[in-house]
Short mmCIF file of C-alpha atoms (C1' of nucleotides) and ligand atoms in Angstrom, two decimals:
data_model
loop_
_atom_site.label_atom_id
_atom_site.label_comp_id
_atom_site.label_asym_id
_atom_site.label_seq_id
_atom_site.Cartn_x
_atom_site.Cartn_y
_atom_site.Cartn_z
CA UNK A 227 -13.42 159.15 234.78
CA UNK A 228 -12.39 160.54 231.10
CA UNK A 229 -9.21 161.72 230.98
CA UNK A 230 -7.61 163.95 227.91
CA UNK A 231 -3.86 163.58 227.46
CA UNK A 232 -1.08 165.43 225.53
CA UNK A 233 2.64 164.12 225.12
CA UNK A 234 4.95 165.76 226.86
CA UNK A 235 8.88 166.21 225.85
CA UNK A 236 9.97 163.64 228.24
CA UNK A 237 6.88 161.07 227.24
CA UNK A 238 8.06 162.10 223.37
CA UNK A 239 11.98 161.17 224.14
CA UNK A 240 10.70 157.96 226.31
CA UNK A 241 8.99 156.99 223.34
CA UNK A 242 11.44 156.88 220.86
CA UNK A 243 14.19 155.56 222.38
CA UNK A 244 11.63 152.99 223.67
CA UNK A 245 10.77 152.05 219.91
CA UNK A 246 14.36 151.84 219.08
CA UNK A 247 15.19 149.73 221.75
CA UNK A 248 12.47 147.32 220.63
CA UNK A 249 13.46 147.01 217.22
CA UNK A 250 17.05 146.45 218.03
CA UNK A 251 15.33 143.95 220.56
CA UNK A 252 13.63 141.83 217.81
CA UNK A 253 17.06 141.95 215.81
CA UNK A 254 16.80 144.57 213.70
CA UNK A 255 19.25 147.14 213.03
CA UNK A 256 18.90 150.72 214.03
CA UNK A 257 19.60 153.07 210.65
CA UNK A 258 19.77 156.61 210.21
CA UNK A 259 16.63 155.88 207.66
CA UNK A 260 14.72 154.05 210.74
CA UNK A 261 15.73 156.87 213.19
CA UNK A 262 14.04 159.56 210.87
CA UNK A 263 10.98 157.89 210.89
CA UNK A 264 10.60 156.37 214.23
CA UNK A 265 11.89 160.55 215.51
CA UNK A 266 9.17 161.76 213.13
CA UNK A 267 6.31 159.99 213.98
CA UNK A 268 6.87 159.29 217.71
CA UNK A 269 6.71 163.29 218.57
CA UNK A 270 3.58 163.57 216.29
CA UNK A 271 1.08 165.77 217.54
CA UNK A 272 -1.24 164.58 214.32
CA UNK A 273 -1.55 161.49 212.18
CA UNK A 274 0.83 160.98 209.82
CA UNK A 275 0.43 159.55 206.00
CA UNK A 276 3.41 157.56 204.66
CA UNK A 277 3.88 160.48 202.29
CA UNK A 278 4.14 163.63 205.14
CA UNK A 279 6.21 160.70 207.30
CA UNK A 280 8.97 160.81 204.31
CA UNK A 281 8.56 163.91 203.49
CA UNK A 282 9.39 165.29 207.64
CA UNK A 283 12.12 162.65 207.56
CA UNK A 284 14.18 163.85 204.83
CA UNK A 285 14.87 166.80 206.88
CA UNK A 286 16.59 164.48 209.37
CA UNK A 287 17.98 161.65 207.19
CA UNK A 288 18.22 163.35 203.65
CA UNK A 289 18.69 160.17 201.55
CA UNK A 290 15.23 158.30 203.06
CA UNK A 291 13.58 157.04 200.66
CA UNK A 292 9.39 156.27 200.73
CA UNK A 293 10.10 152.47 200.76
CA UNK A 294 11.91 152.65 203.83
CA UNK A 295 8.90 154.59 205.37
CA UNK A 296 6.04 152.15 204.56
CA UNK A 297 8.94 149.15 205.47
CA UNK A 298 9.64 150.69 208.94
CA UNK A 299 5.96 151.37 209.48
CA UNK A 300 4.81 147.77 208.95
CA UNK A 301 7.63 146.58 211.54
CA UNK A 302 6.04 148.90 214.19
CA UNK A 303 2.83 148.32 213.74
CA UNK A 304 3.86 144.56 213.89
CA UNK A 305 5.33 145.30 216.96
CA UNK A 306 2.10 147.46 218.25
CA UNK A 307 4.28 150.19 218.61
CA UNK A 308 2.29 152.52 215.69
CA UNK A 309 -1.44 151.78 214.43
CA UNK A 310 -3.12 152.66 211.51
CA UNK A 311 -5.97 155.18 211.63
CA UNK A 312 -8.93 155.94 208.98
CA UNK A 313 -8.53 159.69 208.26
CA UNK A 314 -11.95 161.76 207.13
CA UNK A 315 -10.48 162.17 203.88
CA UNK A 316 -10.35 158.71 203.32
CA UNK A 317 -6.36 158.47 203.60
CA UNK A 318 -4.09 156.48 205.34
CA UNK A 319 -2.34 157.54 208.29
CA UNK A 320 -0.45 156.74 211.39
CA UNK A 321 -0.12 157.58 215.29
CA UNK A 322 2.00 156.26 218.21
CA UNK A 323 -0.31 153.61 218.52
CA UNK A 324 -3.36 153.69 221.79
CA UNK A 325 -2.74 151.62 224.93
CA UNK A 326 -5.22 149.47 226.49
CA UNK A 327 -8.79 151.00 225.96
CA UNK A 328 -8.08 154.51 224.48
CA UNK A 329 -9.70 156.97 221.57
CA UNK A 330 -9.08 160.01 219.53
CA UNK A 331 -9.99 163.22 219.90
CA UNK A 332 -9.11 165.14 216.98
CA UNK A 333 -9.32 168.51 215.65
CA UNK A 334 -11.12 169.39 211.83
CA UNK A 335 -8.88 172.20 211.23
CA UNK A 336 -5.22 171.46 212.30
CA UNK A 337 -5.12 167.61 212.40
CA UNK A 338 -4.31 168.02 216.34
CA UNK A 339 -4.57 164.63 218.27
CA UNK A 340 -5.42 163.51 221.57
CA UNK A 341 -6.28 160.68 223.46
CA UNK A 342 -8.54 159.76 225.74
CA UNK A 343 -9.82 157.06 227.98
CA UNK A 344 -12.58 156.69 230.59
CA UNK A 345 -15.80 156.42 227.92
CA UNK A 346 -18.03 153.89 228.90
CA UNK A 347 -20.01 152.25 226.30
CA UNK A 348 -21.04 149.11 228.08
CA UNK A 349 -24.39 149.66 229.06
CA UNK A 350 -25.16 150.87 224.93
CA UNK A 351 -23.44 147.44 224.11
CA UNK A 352 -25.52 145.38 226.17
CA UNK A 353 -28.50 146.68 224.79
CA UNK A 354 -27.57 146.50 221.17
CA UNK A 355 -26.95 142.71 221.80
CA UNK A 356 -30.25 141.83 223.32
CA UNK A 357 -31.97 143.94 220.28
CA UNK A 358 -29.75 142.37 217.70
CA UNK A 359 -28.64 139.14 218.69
CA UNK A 360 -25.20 140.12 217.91
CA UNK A 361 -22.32 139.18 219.74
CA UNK A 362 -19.98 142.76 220.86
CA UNK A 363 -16.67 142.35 220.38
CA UNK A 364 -15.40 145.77 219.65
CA UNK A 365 -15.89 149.65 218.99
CA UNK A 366 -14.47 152.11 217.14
CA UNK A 367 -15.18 155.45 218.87
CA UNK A 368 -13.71 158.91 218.03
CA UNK A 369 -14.48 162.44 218.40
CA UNK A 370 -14.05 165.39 215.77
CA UNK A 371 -14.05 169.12 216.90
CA UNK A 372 -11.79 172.11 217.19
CA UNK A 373 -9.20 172.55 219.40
CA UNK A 374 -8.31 175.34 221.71
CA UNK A 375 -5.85 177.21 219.45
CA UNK A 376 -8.14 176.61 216.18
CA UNK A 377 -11.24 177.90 217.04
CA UNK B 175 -33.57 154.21 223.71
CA UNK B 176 -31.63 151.98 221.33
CA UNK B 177 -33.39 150.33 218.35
CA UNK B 178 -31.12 147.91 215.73
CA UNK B 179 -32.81 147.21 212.47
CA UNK B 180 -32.48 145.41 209.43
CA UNK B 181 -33.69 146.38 206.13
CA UNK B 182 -37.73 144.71 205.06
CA UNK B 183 -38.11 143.86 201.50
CA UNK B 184 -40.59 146.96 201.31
CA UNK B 185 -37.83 149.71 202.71
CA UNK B 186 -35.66 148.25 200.10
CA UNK B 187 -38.00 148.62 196.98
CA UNK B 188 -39.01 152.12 198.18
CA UNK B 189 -35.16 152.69 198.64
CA UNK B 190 -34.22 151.69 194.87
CA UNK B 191 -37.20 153.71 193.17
CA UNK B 192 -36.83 156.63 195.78
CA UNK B 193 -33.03 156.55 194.19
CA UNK B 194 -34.01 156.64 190.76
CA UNK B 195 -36.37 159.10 191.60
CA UNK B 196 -33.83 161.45 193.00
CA UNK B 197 -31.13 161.19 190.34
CA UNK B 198 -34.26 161.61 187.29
CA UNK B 199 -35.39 164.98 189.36
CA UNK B 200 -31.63 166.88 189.57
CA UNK B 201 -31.80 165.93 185.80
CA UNK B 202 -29.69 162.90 185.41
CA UNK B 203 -30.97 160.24 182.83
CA UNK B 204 -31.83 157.10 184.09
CA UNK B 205 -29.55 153.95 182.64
CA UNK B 206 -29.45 150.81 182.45
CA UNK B 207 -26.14 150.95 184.32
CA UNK B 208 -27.25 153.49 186.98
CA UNK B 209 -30.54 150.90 187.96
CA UNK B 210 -27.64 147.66 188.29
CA UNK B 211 -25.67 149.96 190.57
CA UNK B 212 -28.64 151.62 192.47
CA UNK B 213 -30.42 148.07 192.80
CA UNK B 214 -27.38 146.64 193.89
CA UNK B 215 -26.28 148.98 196.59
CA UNK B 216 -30.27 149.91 197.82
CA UNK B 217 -30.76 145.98 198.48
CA UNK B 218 -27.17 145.47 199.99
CA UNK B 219 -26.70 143.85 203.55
CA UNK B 220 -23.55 144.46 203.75
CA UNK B 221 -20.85 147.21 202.71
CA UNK B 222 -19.82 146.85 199.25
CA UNK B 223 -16.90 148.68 197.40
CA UNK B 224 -16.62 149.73 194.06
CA UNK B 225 -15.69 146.60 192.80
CA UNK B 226 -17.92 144.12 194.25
CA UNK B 227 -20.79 146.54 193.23
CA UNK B 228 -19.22 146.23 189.87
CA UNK B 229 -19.30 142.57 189.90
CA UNK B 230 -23.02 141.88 191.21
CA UNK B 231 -23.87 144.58 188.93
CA UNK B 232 -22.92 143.09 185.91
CA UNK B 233 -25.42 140.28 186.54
CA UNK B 234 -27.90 143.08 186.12
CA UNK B 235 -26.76 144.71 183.27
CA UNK B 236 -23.85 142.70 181.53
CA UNK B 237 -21.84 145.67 179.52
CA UNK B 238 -21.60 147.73 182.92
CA UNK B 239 -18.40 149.02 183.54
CA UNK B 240 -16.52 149.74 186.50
CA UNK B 241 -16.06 153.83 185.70
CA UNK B 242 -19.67 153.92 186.15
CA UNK B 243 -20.01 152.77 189.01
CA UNK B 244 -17.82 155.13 190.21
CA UNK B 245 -19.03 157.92 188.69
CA UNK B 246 -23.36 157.02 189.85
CA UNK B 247 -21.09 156.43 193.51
CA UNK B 248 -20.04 159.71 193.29
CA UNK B 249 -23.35 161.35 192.33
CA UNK B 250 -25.59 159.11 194.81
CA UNK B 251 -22.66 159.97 197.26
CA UNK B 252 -23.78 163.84 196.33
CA UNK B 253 -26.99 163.42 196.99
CA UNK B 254 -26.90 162.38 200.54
CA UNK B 255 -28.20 158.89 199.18
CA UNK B 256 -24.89 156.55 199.98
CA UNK B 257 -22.24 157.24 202.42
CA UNK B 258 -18.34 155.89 202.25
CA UNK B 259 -17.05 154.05 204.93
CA UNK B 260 -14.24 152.92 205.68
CA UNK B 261 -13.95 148.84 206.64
CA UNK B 262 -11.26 147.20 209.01
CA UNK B 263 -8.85 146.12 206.13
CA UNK B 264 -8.57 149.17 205.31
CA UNK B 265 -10.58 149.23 201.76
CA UNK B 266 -13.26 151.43 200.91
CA UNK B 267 -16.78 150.74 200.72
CA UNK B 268 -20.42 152.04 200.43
CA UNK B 269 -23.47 151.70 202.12
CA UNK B 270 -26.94 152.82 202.05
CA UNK B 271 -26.57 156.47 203.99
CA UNK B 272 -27.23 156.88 207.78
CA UNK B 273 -30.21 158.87 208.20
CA UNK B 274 -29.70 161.37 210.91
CA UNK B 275 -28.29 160.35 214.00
CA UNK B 276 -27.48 156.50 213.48
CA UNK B 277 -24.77 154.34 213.78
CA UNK B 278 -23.23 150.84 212.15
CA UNK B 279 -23.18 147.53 214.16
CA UNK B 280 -20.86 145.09 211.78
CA UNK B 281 -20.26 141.38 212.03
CA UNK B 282 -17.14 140.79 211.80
CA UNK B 283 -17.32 137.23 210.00
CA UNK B 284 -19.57 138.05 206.96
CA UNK B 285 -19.83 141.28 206.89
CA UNK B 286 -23.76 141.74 207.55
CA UNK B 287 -24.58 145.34 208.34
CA UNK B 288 -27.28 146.58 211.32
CA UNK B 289 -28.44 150.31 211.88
CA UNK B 290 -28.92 151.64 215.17
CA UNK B 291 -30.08 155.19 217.23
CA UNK B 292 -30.17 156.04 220.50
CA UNK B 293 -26.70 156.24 221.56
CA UNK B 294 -26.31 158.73 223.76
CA UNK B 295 -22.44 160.43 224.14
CA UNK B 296 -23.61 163.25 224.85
CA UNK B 297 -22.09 163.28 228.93
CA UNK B 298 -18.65 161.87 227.61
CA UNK B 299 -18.73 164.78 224.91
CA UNK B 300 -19.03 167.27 227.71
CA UNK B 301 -16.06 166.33 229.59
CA UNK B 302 -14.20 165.88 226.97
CA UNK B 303 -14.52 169.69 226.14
CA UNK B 304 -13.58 170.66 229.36
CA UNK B 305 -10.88 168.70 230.08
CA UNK B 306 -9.49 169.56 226.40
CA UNK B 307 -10.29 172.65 225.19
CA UNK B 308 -11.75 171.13 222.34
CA UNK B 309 -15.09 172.33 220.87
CA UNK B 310 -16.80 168.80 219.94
CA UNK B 311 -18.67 168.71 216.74
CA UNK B 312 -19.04 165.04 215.47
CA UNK B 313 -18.33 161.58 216.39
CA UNK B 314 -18.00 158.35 214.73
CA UNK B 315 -18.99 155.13 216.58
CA UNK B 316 -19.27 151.26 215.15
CA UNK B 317 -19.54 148.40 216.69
CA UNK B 318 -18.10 145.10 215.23
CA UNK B 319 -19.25 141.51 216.24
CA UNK B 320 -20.81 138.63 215.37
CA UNK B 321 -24.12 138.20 213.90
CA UNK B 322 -26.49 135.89 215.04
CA UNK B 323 -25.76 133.41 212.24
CA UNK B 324 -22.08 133.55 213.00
CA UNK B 325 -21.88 133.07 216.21
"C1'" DG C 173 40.01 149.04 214.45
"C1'" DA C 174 39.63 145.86 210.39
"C1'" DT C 175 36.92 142.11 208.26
"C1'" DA C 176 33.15 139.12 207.09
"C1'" DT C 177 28.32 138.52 206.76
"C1'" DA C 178 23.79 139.26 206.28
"C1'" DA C 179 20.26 142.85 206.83
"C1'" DT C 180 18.95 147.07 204.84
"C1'" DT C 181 18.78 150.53 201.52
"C1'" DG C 182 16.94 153.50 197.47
"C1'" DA C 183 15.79 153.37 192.50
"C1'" DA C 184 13.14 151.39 189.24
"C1'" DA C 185 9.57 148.38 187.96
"C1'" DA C 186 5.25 146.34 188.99
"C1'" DC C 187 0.70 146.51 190.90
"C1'" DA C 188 -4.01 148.04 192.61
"C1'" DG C 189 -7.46 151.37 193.11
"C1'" DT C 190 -9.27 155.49 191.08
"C1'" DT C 191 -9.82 159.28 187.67
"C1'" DT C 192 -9.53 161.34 183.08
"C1'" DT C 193 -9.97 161.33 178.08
"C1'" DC C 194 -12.52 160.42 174.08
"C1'" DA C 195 -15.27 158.63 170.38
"C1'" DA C 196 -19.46 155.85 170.18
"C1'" DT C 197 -24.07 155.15 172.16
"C1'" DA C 198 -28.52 155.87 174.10
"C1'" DA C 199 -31.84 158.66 177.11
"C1'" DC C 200 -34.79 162.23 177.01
"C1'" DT C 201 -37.29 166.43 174.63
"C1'" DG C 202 -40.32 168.11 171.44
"C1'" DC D 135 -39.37 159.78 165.44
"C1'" DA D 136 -35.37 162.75 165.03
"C1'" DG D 137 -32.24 165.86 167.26
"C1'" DT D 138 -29.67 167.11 171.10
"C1'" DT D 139 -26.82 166.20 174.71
"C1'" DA D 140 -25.76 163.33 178.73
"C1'" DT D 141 -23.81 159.03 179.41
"C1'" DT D 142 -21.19 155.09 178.36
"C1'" DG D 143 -17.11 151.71 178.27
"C1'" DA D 144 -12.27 151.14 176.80
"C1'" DA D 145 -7.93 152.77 177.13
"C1'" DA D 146 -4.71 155.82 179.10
"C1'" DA D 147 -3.19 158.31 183.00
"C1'" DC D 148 -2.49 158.87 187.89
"C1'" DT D 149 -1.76 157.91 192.89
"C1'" DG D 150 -0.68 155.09 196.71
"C1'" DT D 151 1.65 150.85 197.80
"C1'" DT D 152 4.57 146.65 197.10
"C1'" DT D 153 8.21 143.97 194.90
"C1'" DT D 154 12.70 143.31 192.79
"C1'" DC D 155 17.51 143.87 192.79
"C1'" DA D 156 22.21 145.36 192.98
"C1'" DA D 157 24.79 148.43 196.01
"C1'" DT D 158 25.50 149.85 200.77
"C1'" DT D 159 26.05 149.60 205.71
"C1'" DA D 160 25.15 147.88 210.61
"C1'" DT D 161 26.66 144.60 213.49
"C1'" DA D 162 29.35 140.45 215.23
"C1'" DT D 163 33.87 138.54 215.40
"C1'" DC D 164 38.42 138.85 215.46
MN1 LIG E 648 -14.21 152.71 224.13
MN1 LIG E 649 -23.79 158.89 218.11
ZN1 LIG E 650 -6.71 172.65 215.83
ZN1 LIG E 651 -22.28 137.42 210.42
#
DNA sequence: GATATAATTGAAAACAGTTTTCAATAACTG
DNA sequence: CAGTTATTGAAAACTGTTTTCAATTATATC
């Protein structure tokens, strides 16, 4: 059964003191520059590029600089904490990252994200190996639209 | 249902000249450095970016340069006739465009490239919009694997 | 709380992919 | 074939990302 899911405050607050934890965890020390970002992107309601991600931050942490950013996103996504996505206009950006087997649903006009599980895409797979001789191993699978406030 | 398919030497010939066809009737002049990038990309198995296009094409046509292929990518790009897409390490690369409502199946060891129809997401679509509010108005789907050859 | 130590920082420089500028070249038209 | 104009490649400029490095600061120990 699909189901389409929004962070809530409590999930948001969960989730970054669950990040810092981790990196303080694998050693590393807990900065004001690491708190912007890791506050910043973990109550994202849309992908973030390295470049919004610094610019957001400064507001909390005024002296974070860009380095910092893309340096305290690779340690995340090392940690599986953040991913990477592909954005339409061909940028980079990133999202508290999908657990287990989830998608995106995301909205054209205001960048809006949610996630989703429950698709079932077996049956499509099986076929497209006995047609292709291929070997499945993974899918990328996400949805474009407008949301509820946006259209 | 679902049908995979490769590219015949025929599709691909047809491909090239309907290419050159379609840049010589919006009035752009056919070059020696357009065919090397057209013939390239028509023929290609795989997903190429600029670069790599820029370095089979110069076995074509020797004094190619790399702004032109950008700048026939762009114009084939206009013209429906190539489509971007964006591979797992996170580079940019063309490919031949999907015609209507088709996919990519990828292997994930060399690269090889497979078309396919008849997915069907149209039930998972539907829920979606009602459990979200969203209004659903395009999807992206791959699969990556392993080719026959790689397996 | 003060001190020592090693990780972390931001600024500047370097790098990679892409786009713009420009004078020389070559494709099409008549 | 000659004239016109689009197209070319080289170099310069730009943008996103990574590396270098000396100064700063978080943490462990006292
Ligand atoms: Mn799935
Ligand atoms: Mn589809
Ligand atoms: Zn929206
Ligand atoms: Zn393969």
């Amino acid at each position: 059964m699909t189901q389409a899911h929004i962070s809530s405050e409590e999930e948001i607050k969960e989730r970054t003191s669950g990040w810092l934890s981790r990196l303080a965890e694998q050693g590393y020390r807990i900065t004001g520059s690491r708190r912007a970002v890791v506050d910043v992107l973990a109550e994202a309601g849309t992908s973030l590029s390295p470049a919004e991600i610094y610019e957001q931050g400064r507001a909390l942490h005024k002296q974070l600089g860009l380095v910092t950013v893309y340096r305290t996103l690779e340690k995340l996504e090392e940690l599986g904490l953040v991913q990477r996505v592909h954005r339409p206009d061909g940028c980079h950006a990133y999202i508290p990252a999908l657990h287990g087997h989830e998608h995106l649903l995301l909205c054209q006009q205001c960048g809006r994200m949610e996630y989703f599980r429950g698709d079932d895409l077996s049956e499509l797979s099986r076929r497209l190996e006995g047609e292709s001789g291929y070997t499945i191993k993974d899918h990328w699978l996400q949805f474009f639209g407008l949301c509820a406030q946006c259209q």
